[in-house]
């Protein structure tokens, strides 16, 4: 990344990606103004409190001065990006994310840079990380159980209504990504943010790839290497102590074809949707194990066990804490070893569990 003076068009990606005043349909940001197109600079923003910390910098709440529009400003240090050799990854992420327009995909409005930093202008997600929402809910349920109270239907996680709504919204977002030939490849609660109205937002495209159009989105097995999880741009946050404790992020969402080093396609996102559904319902991912090799083994075998079924078998199930048969049916259909056998996203959106729980599916307002 070259050092460039402020306001000069910078070489991260094509100039069409640069945010200019007067653009942006359907949003008050960028503001519709008759002023000539210009790129952004730090002086255009009032920067407020930190929202979180990433591996290469921090994210701040900010307000664009002219329009008053509130955004999240992600500040990345060029030196750190260079040392970690992730400039290409950032370029790809910016290019992909700025072209996606969907209610459930975090908008990247634009970017600029100065001598030392790159700034990403992002949609502000007031609800924070889905991972934290899940952790809070898991802790609450554990407390309720410890004090002998009923923990409510739907496993030890977010509950059926919220989990179903999240899975439905994510299926919508992934369908949009796939229609643009983008495979996300890193769906997990840490990479999902929540908007003010509870809407889910895919927020991290650091591992995503733009697959070749017309090739049915096939990405070779070797393709995964250009997005090494250990070089993730988003690995830690202010909540780092509550992060998963694996060396290079979680392995729990890896699909069998990636574990086996086989070629992969958009089916990887469908698999991770199944893992997410399980984790949101039960509070832990389905193939969790003591060590990496045991996790790998369970993934390769698709060793899928529902904790409440096992409790049933040992006859001590309370009944109030059970996940519905419909939810389990969807999870089984998503977690198929053969990527081609996984339920297509269109069918996910018509699945009875989604229709029952994702209120957007039946025209009501989401939570
Ligand atoms: P990242 O570097 O993308 O992992 O971001 C670090 C942390 O900042 C995240 O874990 C979130 O807690 C917070 N954060 C990042 N982007 C946003 C956003 N657009 N809106 C609100 N919070 C954010």
PDB file of N, CA and C in Angstrom, residues 186 188 190 207 229 244-256 258-259 271 275 285 287-297 299:
ATOM      1  N   UNK A 186     -16.855 -17.932   5.830  1.00  0.00           N
ATOM      2  CA  UNK A 186     -16.490 -17.777   7.243  1.00  0.00           C
ATOM      3  C   UNK A 186     -17.687 -17.347   8.087  1.00  0.00           C
ATOM      4  N   UNK A 188     -20.019 -17.432  11.028  1.00  0.00           N
ATOM      5  CA  UNK A 188     -20.011 -17.847  12.437  1.00  0.00           C
ATOM      6  C   UNK A 188     -20.499 -16.643  13.245  1.00  0.00           C
ATOM      7  N   UNK A 190     -19.338 -14.751  15.454  1.00  0.00           N
ATOM      8  CA  UNK A 190     -18.390 -13.642  15.626  1.00  0.00           C
ATOM      9  C   UNK A 190     -18.404 -12.694  14.431  1.00  0.00           C
ATOM     10  N   UNK A 207     -12.554 -13.530   4.384  1.00  0.00           N
ATOM     11  CA  UNK A 207     -12.275 -14.879   3.880  1.00  0.00           C
ATOM     12  C   UNK A 207     -13.044 -15.155   2.592  1.00  0.00           C
ATOM     13  N   UNK A 229      -7.185 -18.406   7.794  1.00  0.00           N
ATOM     14  CA  UNK A 229      -7.902 -17.922   8.978  1.00  0.00           C
ATOM     15  C   UNK A 229      -6.960 -17.295   9.984  1.00  0.00           C
ATOM     16  N   UNK A 244     -13.496 -17.692  21.272  1.00  0.00           N
ATOM     17  CA  UNK A 244     -13.157 -19.111  21.289  1.00  0.00           C
ATOM     18  C   UNK A 244     -11.653 -19.246  21.446  1.00  0.00           C
ATOM     19  N   UNK A 245     -11.237 -20.299  22.068  1.00  0.00           N
ATOM     20  CA  UNK A 245      -9.833 -20.377  22.469  1.00  0.00           C
ATOM     21  C   UNK A 245      -8.969 -21.196  21.504  1.00  0.00           C
ATOM     22  N   UNK A 246      -9.396 -21.374  20.289  1.00  0.00           N
ATOM     23  CA  UNK A 246      -8.560 -22.141  19.358  1.00  0.00           C
ATOM     24  C   UNK A 246      -7.471 -21.239  18.783  1.00  0.00           C
ATOM     25  N   UNK A 247      -6.424 -21.857  18.285  1.00  0.00           N
ATOM     26  CA  UNK A 247      -5.259 -21.132  17.811  1.00  0.00           C
ATOM     27  C   UNK A 247      -5.569 -20.133  16.715  1.00  0.00           C
ATOM     28  N   UNK A 248      -6.322 -20.528  15.733  1.00  0.00           N
ATOM     29  CA  UNK A 248      -6.555 -19.654  14.581  1.00  0.00           C
ATOM     30  C   UNK A 248      -8.052 -19.503  14.357  1.00  0.00           C
ATOM     31  N   UNK A 249      -8.735 -19.059  15.392  1.00  0.00           N
ATOM     32  CA  UNK A 249     -10.177 -18.909  15.259  1.00  0.00           C
ATOM     33  C   UNK A 249     -10.828 -20.270  15.412  1.00  0.00           C
ATOM     34  N   UNK A 250     -12.123 -20.309  15.204  1.00  0.00           N
ATOM     35  CA  UNK A 250     -12.819 -21.566  15.420  1.00  0.00           C
ATOM     36  C   UNK A 250     -12.711 -22.500  14.214  1.00  0.00           C
ATOM     37  N   UNK A 251     -12.546 -23.776  14.509  1.00  0.00           N
ATOM     38  CA  UNK A 251     -12.558 -24.791  13.451  1.00  0.00           C
ATOM     39  C   UNK A 251     -13.967 -25.357  13.318  1.00  0.00           C
ATOM     40  N   UNK A 252     -14.809 -24.994  14.265  1.00  0.00           N
ATOM     41  CA  UNK A 252     -16.099 -25.664  14.376  1.00  0.00           C
ATOM     42  C   UNK A 252     -16.996 -25.481  13.156  1.00  0.00           C
ATOM     43  N   UNK A 253     -16.748 -24.422  12.388  1.00  0.00           N
ATOM     44  CA  UNK A 253     -17.627 -24.142  11.247  1.00  0.00           C
ATOM     45  C   UNK A 253     -17.074 -24.687   9.926  1.00  0.00           C
ATOM     46  N   UNK A 254     -15.885 -25.279   9.971  1.00  0.00           N
ATOM     47  CA  UNK A 254     -15.293 -25.804   8.729  1.00  0.00           C
ATOM     48  C   UNK A 254     -16.128 -26.958   8.192  1.00  0.00           C
ATOM     49  N   UNK A 255     -16.430 -26.964   6.898  1.00  0.00           N
ATOM     50  CA  UNK A 255     -17.178 -28.080   6.313  1.00  0.00           C
ATOM     51  C   UNK A 255     -16.246 -29.263   6.031  1.00  0.00           C
ATOM     52  N   UNK A 256     -16.802 -30.463   5.915  1.00  0.00           N
ATOM     53  CA  UNK A 256     -15.960 -31.649   5.708  1.00  0.00           C
ATOM     54  C   UNK A 256     -15.063 -31.539   4.479  1.00  0.00           C
ATOM     55  N   UNK A 258     -13.598 -28.985   3.260  1.00  0.00           N
ATOM     56  CA  UNK A 258     -12.408 -28.168   3.566  1.00  0.00           C
ATOM     57  C   UNK A 258     -11.475 -28.923   4.508  1.00  0.00           C
ATOM     58  N   UNK A 259     -12.050 -29.615   5.478  1.00  0.00           N
ATOM     59  CA  UNK A 259     -11.225 -30.422   6.388  1.00  0.00           C
ATOM     60  C   UNK A 259     -10.464 -31.469   5.584  1.00  0.00           C
ATOM     61  N   UNK A 271     -23.392 -25.339   4.627  1.00  0.00           N
ATOM     62  CA  UNK A 271     -22.957 -26.123   5.791  1.00  0.00           C
ATOM     63  C   UNK A 271     -22.870 -25.229   7.030  1.00  0.00           C
ATOM     64  N   UNK A 275     -24.398 -25.304  10.952  1.00  0.00           N
ATOM     65  CA  UNK A 275     -23.629 -25.246  12.204  1.00  0.00           C
ATOM     66  C   UNK A 275     -24.146 -24.077  13.053  1.00  0.00           C
ATOM     67  N   UNK A 285     -21.407 -25.235  19.283  1.00  0.00           N
ATOM     68  CA  UNK A 285     -21.470 -25.824  17.934  1.00  0.00           C
ATOM     69  C   UNK A 285     -21.523 -27.349  17.974  1.00  0.00           C
ATOM     70  N   UNK A 287     -19.962 -29.932  16.507  1.00  0.00           N
ATOM     71  CA  UNK A 287     -18.835 -30.878  16.432  1.00  0.00           C
ATOM     72  C   UNK A 287     -17.719 -30.498  17.411  1.00  0.00           C
ATOM     73  N   UNK A 288     -18.077 -29.708  18.407  1.00  0.00           N
ATOM     74  CA  UNK A 288     -17.106 -29.258  19.400  1.00  0.00           C
ATOM     75  C   UNK A 288     -16.465 -30.468  20.082  1.00  0.00           C
ATOM     76  N   UNK A 289     -15.156 -30.383  20.284  1.00  0.00           N
ATOM     77  CA  UNK A 289     -14.447 -31.500  20.931  1.00  0.00           C
ATOM     78  C   UNK A 289     -13.233 -30.930  21.652  1.00  0.00           C
ATOM     79  N   UNK A 290     -12.536 -31.793  22.387  1.00  0.00           N
ATOM     80  CA  UNK A 290     -11.386 -31.361  23.184  1.00  0.00           C
ATOM     81  C   UNK A 290     -10.245 -30.804  22.339  1.00  0.00           C
ATOM     82  N   UNK A 291      -9.868 -31.532  21.305  1.00  0.00           N
ATOM     83  CA  UNK A 291      -8.720 -31.092  20.499  1.00  0.00           C
ATOM     84  C   UNK A 291      -9.128 -30.897  19.042  1.00  0.00           C
ATOM     85  N   UNK A 292      -8.221 -30.288  18.267  1.00  0.00           N
ATOM     86  CA  UNK A 292      -8.501 -30.056  16.851  1.00  0.00           C
ATOM     87  C   UNK A 292      -8.765 -31.357  16.107  1.00  0.00           C
ATOM     88  N   UNK A 293      -7.929 -32.368  16.370  1.00  0.00           N
ATOM     89  CA  UNK A 293      -8.060 -33.588  15.567  1.00  0.00           C
ATOM     90  C   UNK A 293      -9.392 -34.287  15.835  1.00  0.00           C
ATOM     91  N   UNK A 294      -9.873 -34.188  17.061  1.00  0.00           N
ATOM     92  CA  UNK A 294     -11.167 -34.788  17.366  1.00  0.00           C
ATOM     93  C   UNK A 294     -12.302 -33.984  16.691  1.00  0.00           C
ATOM     94  N   UNK A 295     -12.157 -32.662  16.670  1.00  0.00           N
ATOM     95  CA  UNK A 295     -13.152 -31.838  15.957  1.00  0.00           C
ATOM     96  C   UNK A 295     -13.163 -32.222  14.477  1.00  0.00           C
ATOM     97  N   UNK A 296     -11.976 -32.305  13.888  1.00  0.00           N
ATOM     98  CA  UNK A 296     -11.883 -32.705  12.475  1.00  0.00           C
ATOM     99  C   UNK A 296     -12.563 -34.050  12.239  1.00  0.00           C
ATOM    100  N   UNK A 297     -12.281 -35.004  13.133  1.00  0.00           N
ATOM    101  CA  UNK A 297     -12.830 -36.354  12.968  1.00  0.00           C
ATOM    102  C   UNK A 297     -14.364 -36.311  13.008  1.00  0.00           C
ATOM    103  N   UNK A 299     -16.302 -33.774  12.340  1.00  0.00           N
ATOM    104  CA  UNK A 299     -16.827 -33.087  11.153  1.00  0.00           C
ATOM    105  C   UNK A 299     -16.837 -34.050   9.962  1.00  0.00           C
TER     106      UNK A 299
END
